Tab-separated table of C-alpha atoms in Angstrom:
chain	number	residue	atom	x	y	z
W	427	MET	CA	-14.561	-81.618	12.333
W	428	VAL	CA	-12.824	-78.257	12.234
W	429	ALA	CA	-15.120	-75.395	13.236
W	430	LYS	CA	-15.419	-72.509	10.800
W	431	LYS	CA	-13.884	-69.219	11.882
W	432	PRO	CA	-16.427	-66.422	12.330
W	433	ARG	CA	-16.362	-64.035	9.383
W	434	VAL	CA	-16.424	-60.305	10.075
W	435	VAL	CA	-17.340	-58.062	7.128
W	436	ILE	CA	-16.835	-54.292	7.323
W	437	ILE	CA	-18.930	-52.222	4.917
W	438	GLY	CA	-17.153	-49.023	3.941
W	439	ALA	CA	-13.456	-48.211	3.511
W	440	GLY	CA	-13.510	-44.700	4.926
W	441	MET	CA	-11.941	-43.577	8.190
W	442	ALA	CA	-14.359	-45.576	10.376
W	443	GLY	CA	-14.190	-48.768	8.330
W	444	LEU	CA	-10.413	-48.813	7.940
W	445	THR	CA	-9.872	-47.956	11.601
W	446	ALA	CA	-12.067	-50.909	12.562
W	447	ALA	CA	-10.226	-53.162	10.110
W	448	ASN	CA	-6.835	-51.974	11.355
W	449	LYS	CA	-7.751	-52.591	15.006
W	450	LEU	CA	-9.231	-56.020	14.326
W	451	TYR	CA	-6.424	-57.202	12.063
W	452	THR	CA	-3.628	-56.045	14.352
W	453	SER	CA	-5.251	-57.487	17.478
W	454	SER	CA	-3.442	-60.441	19.029
W	455	SER	CA	-4.249	-63.827	17.496
W	456	SER	CA	-6.674	-62.270	14.995
W	457	ASP	CA	-5.740	-64.897	12.378
W	458	ASP	CA	-6.871	-67.660	14.715
W	459	MET	CA	-10.067	-65.941	15.858
W	460	PHE	CA	-11.882	-64.774	12.722
W	461	GLU	CA	-11.815	-64.001	9.003
W	462	LEU	CA	-11.874	-60.324	8.035
W	463	CYS	CA	-13.060	-58.577	4.880
W	464	VAL	CA	-13.720	-54.930	3.917
W	465	VAL	CA	-16.134	-54.115	1.076
W	466	GLU	CA	-16.287	-50.621	-0.424
W	467	GLY	CA	-18.915	-49.401	-2.888
W	468	GLY	CA	-16.580	-46.873	-4.535
W	469	THR	CA	-13.465	-47.349	-6.609
W	470	ARG	CA	-11.080	-45.947	-3.994
W	471	ILE	CA	-10.535	-46.007	-0.250
W	472	GLY	CA	-10.983	-42.946	1.958
W	473	GLY	CA	-14.704	-42.163	1.801
W	474	ARG	CA	-15.106	-38.447	2.524
W	475	ILE	CA	-11.327	-38.123	2.736
W	476	ASN	CA	-9.998	-37.392	-0.742
W	477	THR	CA	-6.681	-35.627	-1.339
W	478	SER	CA	-6.049	-34.452	-4.900
W	479	GLU	CA	-3.356	-32.634	-6.873
W	480	PHE	CA	-4.223	-29.368	-8.616
W	481	GLY	CA	-1.785	-27.018	-10.303
W	482	GLY	CA	1.127	-28.557	-8.427
W	483	ASP	CA	-0.558	-28.078	-5.038
W	484	ARG	CA	-2.085	-30.648	-2.750
W	485	ILE	CA	-5.821	-29.955	-2.285
W	486	GLU	CA	-8.323	-31.600	0.050
W	487	MET	CA	-11.567	-32.418	-1.742
W	488	GLY	CA	-13.197	-33.627	1.484
W	489	ALA	CA	-12.089	-33.700	5.123
W	490	THR	CA	-9.360	-31.109	5.704
W	491	TRP	CA	-8.723	-30.405	9.373
W	492	ILE	CA	-7.430	-32.095	12.460
W	493	HIS	CA	-9.753	-30.339	14.902
W	494	GLY	CA	-7.553	-30.202	17.982
W	495	ILE	CA	-4.239	-32.046	18.257
W	496	GLY	CA	-4.346	-32.830	21.990
W	497	GLY	CA	-4.973	-36.579	22.260
W	498	SER	CA	-6.134	-36.876	18.642
W	499	PRO	CA	-5.444	-40.332	17.137
W	500	VAL	CA	-5.397	-38.765	13.665
W	501	HIS	CA	-2.658	-36.364	14.749
W	502	LYS	CA	-0.717	-39.271	16.262
W	503	ILE	CA	-0.794	-41.223	12.991
W	504	ALA	CA	0.155	-38.099	11.024
W	505	GLN	CA	3.152	-37.587	13.310
W	506	GLU	CA	4.271	-41.210	13.100
W	507	THR	CA	4.104	-41.204	9.295
W	508	HIS	CA	5.759	-37.745	9.010
W	509	SER	CA	2.654	-36.538	7.168
W	510	LEU	CA	2.858	-33.111	8.788
W	511	GLU	CA	6.075	-32.289	6.919
W	512	SER	CA	6.200	-31.512	3.212
W	513	GLU	CA	8.211	-29.352	0.819
W	514	GLN	CA	5.289	-29.344	-1.601
W	515	PRO	CA	2.679	-26.578	-1.163
W	516	TRP	CA	-0.580	-27.697	0.419
W	517	GLU	CA	-3.946	-26.300	1.460
W	518	CYS	CA	-3.541	-24.728	4.883
W	519	MET	CA	-4.406	-21.785	7.102
W	520	ASP	CA	-1.713	-19.669	8.732
W	521	GLY	CA	-3.649	-19.130	11.952
W	522	PHE	CA	-5.436	-16.122	13.408
W	523	LEU	CA	-4.368	-12.644	14.390
W	524	ASP	CA	-3.631	-12.075	18.067
W	525	GLU	CA	-5.949	-9.080	17.856
W	526	PRO	CA	-8.495	-9.912	15.130
W	527	LYS	CA	-10.529	-7.150	13.518
W	528	THR	CA	-14.260	-7.370	12.860
W	529	ILE	CA	-15.563	-5.174	10.063
W	530	ALA	CA	-19.275	-4.481	9.561
W	531	GLU	CA	-20.933	-3.614	6.272
W	532	GLY	CA	-19.757	-0.240	5.027
W	533	GLY	CA	-16.272	-0.637	6.466
W	534	PHE	CA	-17.190	0.131	10.066
W	535	GLU	CA	-14.677	-1.471	12.461
W	536	LEU	CA	-16.358	-2.834	15.587
W	537	THR	CA	-14.800	-2.247	18.961
W	538	PRO	CA	-13.260	-5.387	20.513
W	539	SER	CA	-15.398	-4.988	23.649
W	540	LEU	CA	-18.622	-5.192	21.612
W	541	VAL	CA	-17.482	-8.304	19.738
W	542	GLU	CA	-16.099	-9.937	22.863
W	543	SER	CA	-19.350	-9.490	24.776
W	544	VAL	CA	-21.455	-11.368	22.217
W	545	SER	CA	-18.687	-13.917	21.589
W	546	THR	CA	-18.518	-14.660	25.316
W	547	LEU	CA	-22.282	-15.090	25.384
W	548	PHE	CA	-22.179	-17.589	22.498
W	549	LYS	CA	-19.214	-19.480	23.974
W	550	SER	CA	-20.920	-19.693	27.366
W	551	LEU	CA	-24.119	-21.015	25.794
W	552	MET	CA	-22.244	-23.704	23.849
W	553	ASP	CA	-20.277	-24.623	26.991
W	554	TYR	CA	-23.594	-25.023	28.769
W	555	ALA	CA	-25.022	-27.192	25.978
W	556	GLN	CA	-21.878	-29.341	25.861
W	557	GLY	CA	-21.743	-29.770	29.628
W	558	THR	CA	-18.303	-28.156	29.980
W	559	ARG	CA	-19.407	-25.308	32.229
W	560	ILE	CA	-17.665	-26.691	35.336
W	561	GLU	CA	-14.348	-26.971	33.503
W	562	ARG	CA	-13.966	-23.204	33.065
W	563	LYS	CA	-13.245	-20.458	35.555
W	564	GLU	CA	-16.319	-18.278	35.466
W	565	SER	CA	-16.350	-14.535	35.703
W	566	SER	CA	-19.357	-12.786	37.203
W	567	GLU	CA	-20.592	-11.988	33.682
W	568	GLU	CA	-20.307	-15.618	32.561
W	569	VAL	CA	-22.210	-16.788	35.633
W	570	ASN	CA	-25.069	-14.551	34.502
W	571	PHE	CA	-24.876	-16.106	31.038
W	572	TYR	CA	-25.158	-19.562	32.547
W	573	LYS	CA	-28.133	-18.475	34.651
W	574	LEU	CA	-29.664	-17.151	31.458
W	575	ALA	CA	-29.061	-20.549	29.826
W	576	ASP	CA	-30.733	-22.303	32.763
W	577	LYS	CA	-33.761	-20.079	32.379
W	578	THR	CA	-33.853	-20.625	28.611
W	579	CYS	CA	-34.003	-24.408	29.026
W	580	THR	CA	-37.090	-24.122	31.214
W	581	ILE	CA	-39.048	-21.865	28.862
W	582	CYS	CA	-37.707	-22.779	25.416
W	583	PRO	CA	-40.369	-24.401	23.220
W	584	SER	CA	-39.377	-27.834	21.961
W	585	ASN	CA	-39.422	-28.914	18.341
W	586	GLY	CA	-41.831	-31.769	18.719
W	587	GLY	CA	-43.131	-32.481	22.158
W	588	GLY	CA	-40.788	-32.983	25.081
W	589	PRO	CA	-37.667	-31.257	26.340
W	590	GLU	CA	-35.538	-34.024	24.800
W	591	LYS	CA	-36.437	-32.603	21.394
W	592	LEU	CA	-34.951	-29.169	22.076
W	593	SER	CA	-32.508	-28.237	19.323
W	594	ILE	CA	-29.232	-26.355	19.549
W	595	GLY	CA	-30.549	-23.749	17.125
W	596	SER	CA	-33.707	-22.943	19.090
W	597	PHE	CA	-31.778	-22.939	22.384
W	598	LEU	CA	-29.253	-20.404	21.080
W	599	ARG	CA	-31.886	-18.115	19.589
W	600	GLU	CA	-34.123	-18.189	22.655
W	601	ALA	CA	-31.106	-17.462	24.857
W	602	LEU	CA	-30.130	-14.511	22.640
W	603	ASN	CA	-33.650	-13.102	22.933
W	604	ALA	CA	-33.539	-13.574	26.706
W	605	TYR	CA	-30.203	-11.739	26.766
W	606	TRP	CA	-31.679	-8.793	24.909
W	607	ASP	CA	-34.647	-8.728	27.289
W	608	SER	CA	-32.251	-8.556	30.229
W	609	VAL	CA	-30.335	-5.480	29.055
W	610	LYS	CA	-31.361	-1.881	28.635
W	611	GLU	CA	-32.705	-0.384	25.434
W	612	GLN	CA	-30.049	-0.699	22.753
W	613	GLU	CA	-28.626	2.519	21.407
W	614	GLN	CA	-27.509	3.197	17.861
W	615	ILE	CA	-23.780	3.003	17.246
W	616	GLU	CA	-22.172	6.122	15.872
W	617	GLY	CA	-20.529	5.791	12.464
W	618	CYS	CA	-22.404	2.657	11.417
W	619	ASP	CA	-25.285	4.112	9.416
W	620	ASN	CA	-28.549	3.542	11.291
W	621	TRP	CA	-27.615	0.172	12.746
W	622	SER	CA	-28.482	-0.327	16.378
W	623	ARG	CA	-26.328	-2.201	18.833
W	624	LYS	CA	-28.879	-5.029	18.683
W	625	LEU	CA	-28.454	-5.465	14.926
W	626	ILE	CA	-24.682	-5.546	15.294
W	627	GLU	CA	-24.931	-8.133	18.062
W	628	GLU	CA	-27.303	-10.185	15.910
W	629	ALA	CA	-24.724	-10.210	13.100
W	630	ILE	CA	-21.888	-11.253	15.436
W	631	PHE	CA	-24.035	-14.003	16.940
W	632	ALA	CA	-25.003	-15.266	13.455
W	633	MET	CA	-21.314	-15.360	12.526
W	634	HIS	CA	-20.654	-17.703	15.459
W	635	GLU	CA	-23.671	-19.829	14.516
W	636	ASN	CA	-22.256	-20.277	11.020
W	637	ILE	CA	-18.870	-21.258	12.436
W	638	GLN	CA	-20.615	-23.801	14.652
W	639	ARG	CA	-22.371	-25.250	11.598
W	640	THR	CA	-19.010	-25.858	9.934
W	641	TYR	CA	-17.784	-27.718	13.024
W	642	THR	CA	-20.817	-29.976	13.087
W	643	SER	CA	-21.381	-30.253	9.296
W	644	ALA	CA	-24.997	-29.248	9.917
W	645	GLY	CA	-27.004	-27.355	7.346
W	646	ASP	CA	-29.186	-25.935	10.115
W	647	LEU	CA	-28.557	-25.873	13.869
W	648	LEU	CA	-32.287	-26.506	14.327
W	649	THR	CA	-31.574	-30.108	13.276
W	650	LEU	CA	-29.078	-30.718	16.104
W	651	ASP	CA	-30.422	-32.379	19.250
W	652	PHE	CA	-29.668	-30.299	22.339
W	653	ALA	CA	-29.764	-33.370	24.581
W	654	ALA	CA	-27.053	-35.098	22.529
W	655	GLU	CA	-24.686	-32.123	22.338
W	656	SER	CA	-23.027	-32.999	25.660
W	657	GLU	CA	-21.860	-36.314	24.162
W	658	TYR	CA	-19.692	-34.548	21.573
W	659	ARG	CA	-16.114	-33.755	22.568
W	660	MET	CA	-13.539	-31.605	20.810
W	661	PHE	CA	-9.847	-32.371	21.200
W	662	PRO	CA	-7.960	-29.436	22.740
W	663	GLY	CA	-5.120	-27.592	21.086
W	664	GLU	CA	-4.374	-26.220	17.649
W	665	GLU	CA	-6.467	-27.011	14.568
W	666	ILE	CA	-4.207	-27.932	11.648
W	667	THR	CA	-4.155	-29.398	8.161
W	668	ILE	CA	-1.991	-32.339	7.064
W	669	ALA	CA	0.878	-31.309	4.799
W	670	LYS	CA	1.072	-34.603	2.889
W	671	GLY	CA	-2.704	-34.839	2.669
W	672	TYR	CA	-5.413	-36.411	4.804
W	673	LEU	CA	-5.273	-39.444	2.525
W	674	SER	CA	-1.863	-40.283	3.977
W	675	VAL	CA	-3.591	-41.150	7.261
W	676	ILE	CA	-6.004	-43.454	5.425
W	677	GLU	CA	-3.143	-45.102	3.547
W	678	SER	CA	-1.327	-45.678	6.833
W	679	LEU	CA	-4.361	-47.434	8.326
W	680	ALA	CA	-4.742	-49.604	5.231
W	681	SER	CA	-1.041	-50.409	4.862
W	682	VAL	CA	-1.119	-53.195	7.478
W	683	LEU	CA	-3.959	-55.043	5.728
W	684	PRO	CA	-2.965	-57.833	3.323
W	685	ARG	CA	-3.609	-57.481	-0.382
W	686	GLY	CA	-7.131	-58.524	-1.309
W	687	LEU	CA	-8.664	-57.917	2.106
W	688	ILE	CA	-10.262	-54.680	0.808
W	689	GLN	CA	-12.657	-55.248	-2.089
W	690	LEU	CA	-13.521	-52.129	-4.120
W	691	ASP	CA	-16.546	-51.461	-6.337
W	692	ARG	CA	-18.754	-53.700	-4.173
W	693	LYS	CA	-21.986	-51.782	-3.674
W	694	VAL	CA	-24.288	-53.249	-1.028
W	695	ALA	CA	-27.981	-53.420	-1.872
W	696	ARG	CA	-29.401	-55.269	1.131
W	697	ILE	CA	-28.342	-56.880	4.406
W	698	GLU	CA	-30.351	-59.818	5.725
W	699	TRP	CA	-29.962	-61.157	9.234
W	700	GLN	CA	-31.304	-64.626	10.070
W	701	PRO	CA	-30.636	-65.463	13.741
W	702	GLU	CA	-31.976	-68.985	13.294
W	703	ALA	CA	-29.048	-69.692	10.962
W	704	HIS	CA	-26.769	-69.788	14.013
W	705	GLN	CA	-28.586	-72.898	15.143
W	706	SER	CA	-27.284	-76.285	14.064
W	707	ASN	CA	-28.278	-77.305	10.548
W	708	GLY	CA	-28.344	-80.982	11.476
W	709	HIS	CA	-24.797	-81.700	10.349
W	710	GLY	CA	-23.000	-80.484	13.435
W	711	CYS	CA	-22.291	-76.945	12.207
W	712	ALA	CA	-24.127	-73.678	11.825
W	713	ASP	CA	-24.690	-71.452	8.796
W	714	ARG	CA	-23.585	-67.830	8.824
W	715	PRO	CA	-26.519	-65.661	9.962
W	716	VAL	CA	-25.893	-62.558	7.803
W	717	ARG	CA	-26.383	-62.366	4.038
W	718	ILE	CA	-24.953	-59.328	2.242
W	719	HIS	CA	-26.551	-58.772	-1.159
W	720	PHE	CA	-24.551	-56.684	-3.645
W	721	CYS	CA	-25.890	-54.634	-6.556
W	722	ASP	CA	-24.273	-56.982	-9.053
W	723	GLY	CA	-26.394	-59.863	-7.738
W	724	SER	CA	-23.654	-61.602	-5.753
W	725	ILE	CA	-24.050	-62.595	-2.090
W	726	MET	CA	-21.538	-62.773	0.763
W	727	LEU	CA	-22.205	-64.642	4.010
W	728	ALA	CA	-20.953	-63.344	7.355
W	729	ASP	CA	-21.270	-63.901	11.081
W	730	HIS	CA	-20.834	-60.248	12.028
W	731	VAL	CA	-21.184	-57.043	9.994
W	732	ILE	CA	-19.851	-53.595	10.834
W	733	VAL	CA	-21.606	-50.924	8.771
W	734	THR	CA	-19.708	-47.628	8.515
W	735	VAL	CA	-21.742	-45.841	5.858
W	736	SER	CA	-22.496	-42.175	6.471
W	737	LEU	CA	-25.348	-41.260	8.796
W	738	GLY	CA	-27.413	-39.920	5.890
W	739	VAL	CA	-27.165	-43.203	3.994
W	740	LEU	CA	-28.016	-45.139	7.141
W	741	LYS	CA	-31.057	-42.959	7.828
W	742	ALA	CA	-32.264	-43.574	4.283
W	743	GLY	CA	-31.880	-47.311	4.865
W	744	ILE	CA	-33.807	-47.461	8.129
W	745	GLY	CA	-37.498	-48.228	8.103
W	746	PRO	CA	-39.720	-50.992	6.783
W	747	ASP	CA	-39.989	-49.534	3.269
W	748	SER	CA	-36.311	-48.981	2.511
W	749	GLY	CA	-35.392	-52.625	1.911
W	750	MET	CA	-31.788	-52.038	2.985
W	751	PHE	CA	-32.054	-54.093	6.180
W	752	ASN	CA	-34.075	-57.260	6.685
W	753	PRO	CA	-35.453	-57.333	9.306
W	754	PRO	CA	-35.645	-53.502	9.352
W	755	LEU	CA	-33.592	-51.655	11.917
W	756	PRO	CA	-35.539	-49.515	14.400
W	757	ALA	CA	-36.275	-45.954	13.346
W	758	PHE	CA	-34.591	-42.931	14.956
W	759	LYS	CA	-37.142	-42.561	17.752
W	760	ASP	CA	-34.824	-42.140	20.715
W	761	ARG	CA	-31.235	-41.356	21.482
W	762	GLY	CA	-30.322	-44.818	22.761
W	763	HIS	CA	-27.671	-46.586	20.733
W	764	ILE	CA	-27.824	-44.051	17.910
W	765	GLN	CA	-25.957	-41.411	19.888
W	766	ALA	CA	-23.447	-43.998	21.064
W	767	GLY	CA	-22.770	-44.741	17.404
W	768	ILE	CA	-23.610	-48.456	17.657
W	769	TRP	CA	-26.528	-50.653	16.744
W	770	CYS	CA	-26.496	-54.125	18.305
W	771	CYS	CA	-28.655	-56.837	16.693
W	772	GLU	CA	-27.581	-59.775	18.861
W	773	GLN	CA	-24.741	-61.494	16.955
W	774	ALA	CA	-24.658	-58.841	14.205
W	775	VAL	CA	-23.183	-55.462	15.178
W	776	PHE	CA	-23.947	-52.365	13.094
W	777	ALA	CA	-21.635	-49.447	13.810
W	778	ILE	CA	-22.415	-45.940	12.665
W	779	GLU	CA	-19.802	-43.429	11.628
W	780	PHE	CA	-21.360	-40.401	13.296
W	781	LYS	CA	-18.822	-37.753	12.125
W	782	ALA	CA	-15.720	-37.876	10.148
């Protein structure tokens, strides 16, 4: 009797799902090891990557940037497919001024030294949170900032009990308050109405907080776990857009997959995992332990499932009342596998796309 090949089903045809499919399909002897299938609830591939044409220009409706080109696999694919070169106009940014200007309300131009001081404070605090402090050459001023960060961590109130619940938002704000407490009384700045130096510094700091929110796609920095921040890494180097569109990277990943391997318009309603199905059914073979129920009433059996839905969708599907997973997956009570991006349920593996 010929043994059945294990069937691996990937849910989601966005960047995470297609990368997984590409890696599995192009692995050596993949045809002999397992069957592979990708199911996507939408009518197109790409997920949050969606390049569109508007008025003759190429516009990104979703993901836009390659955040750092040094060692970035996205940048590597874009180079290999010549996606960074295009005669057609596309959405891009021309870079930043060597000497940027910061203008306050009323047209008041801030001195570079004032902006740089607060910017250095914010950068030092984020370096501290991300665990990159030892990688930078510290000036005497930055050392003081790091000492201030150390002190903040010991006194900062948590958002729910223990120090592991400290958020990035509360850490930054408490550190800013500690910074103000450590300096002399702030004077008003001439030519800027009645604004004090403290108000100006508050505005500069808030500007950096908003920039940080765009990097992390967070609506509020109070929702970001301080303890998990050190696990996030940015690629070094320039931040660029893709001339031929981000979708060209997706299309490159999908191009190696045979026709029919990706199934569109297949919305998943529920995933059931039955470990006892892996045991012999009395006829010398085992049933597939995972049942994928679709919204149209159809069912697909699998041995392993990789789920690459967005974190928000996954959160909504976790818990005994959601009905998305049976048995229910554990709730988000600790960092554990959640921060690693992987849920392991014995033979079934659930992978989380943490950030696009």
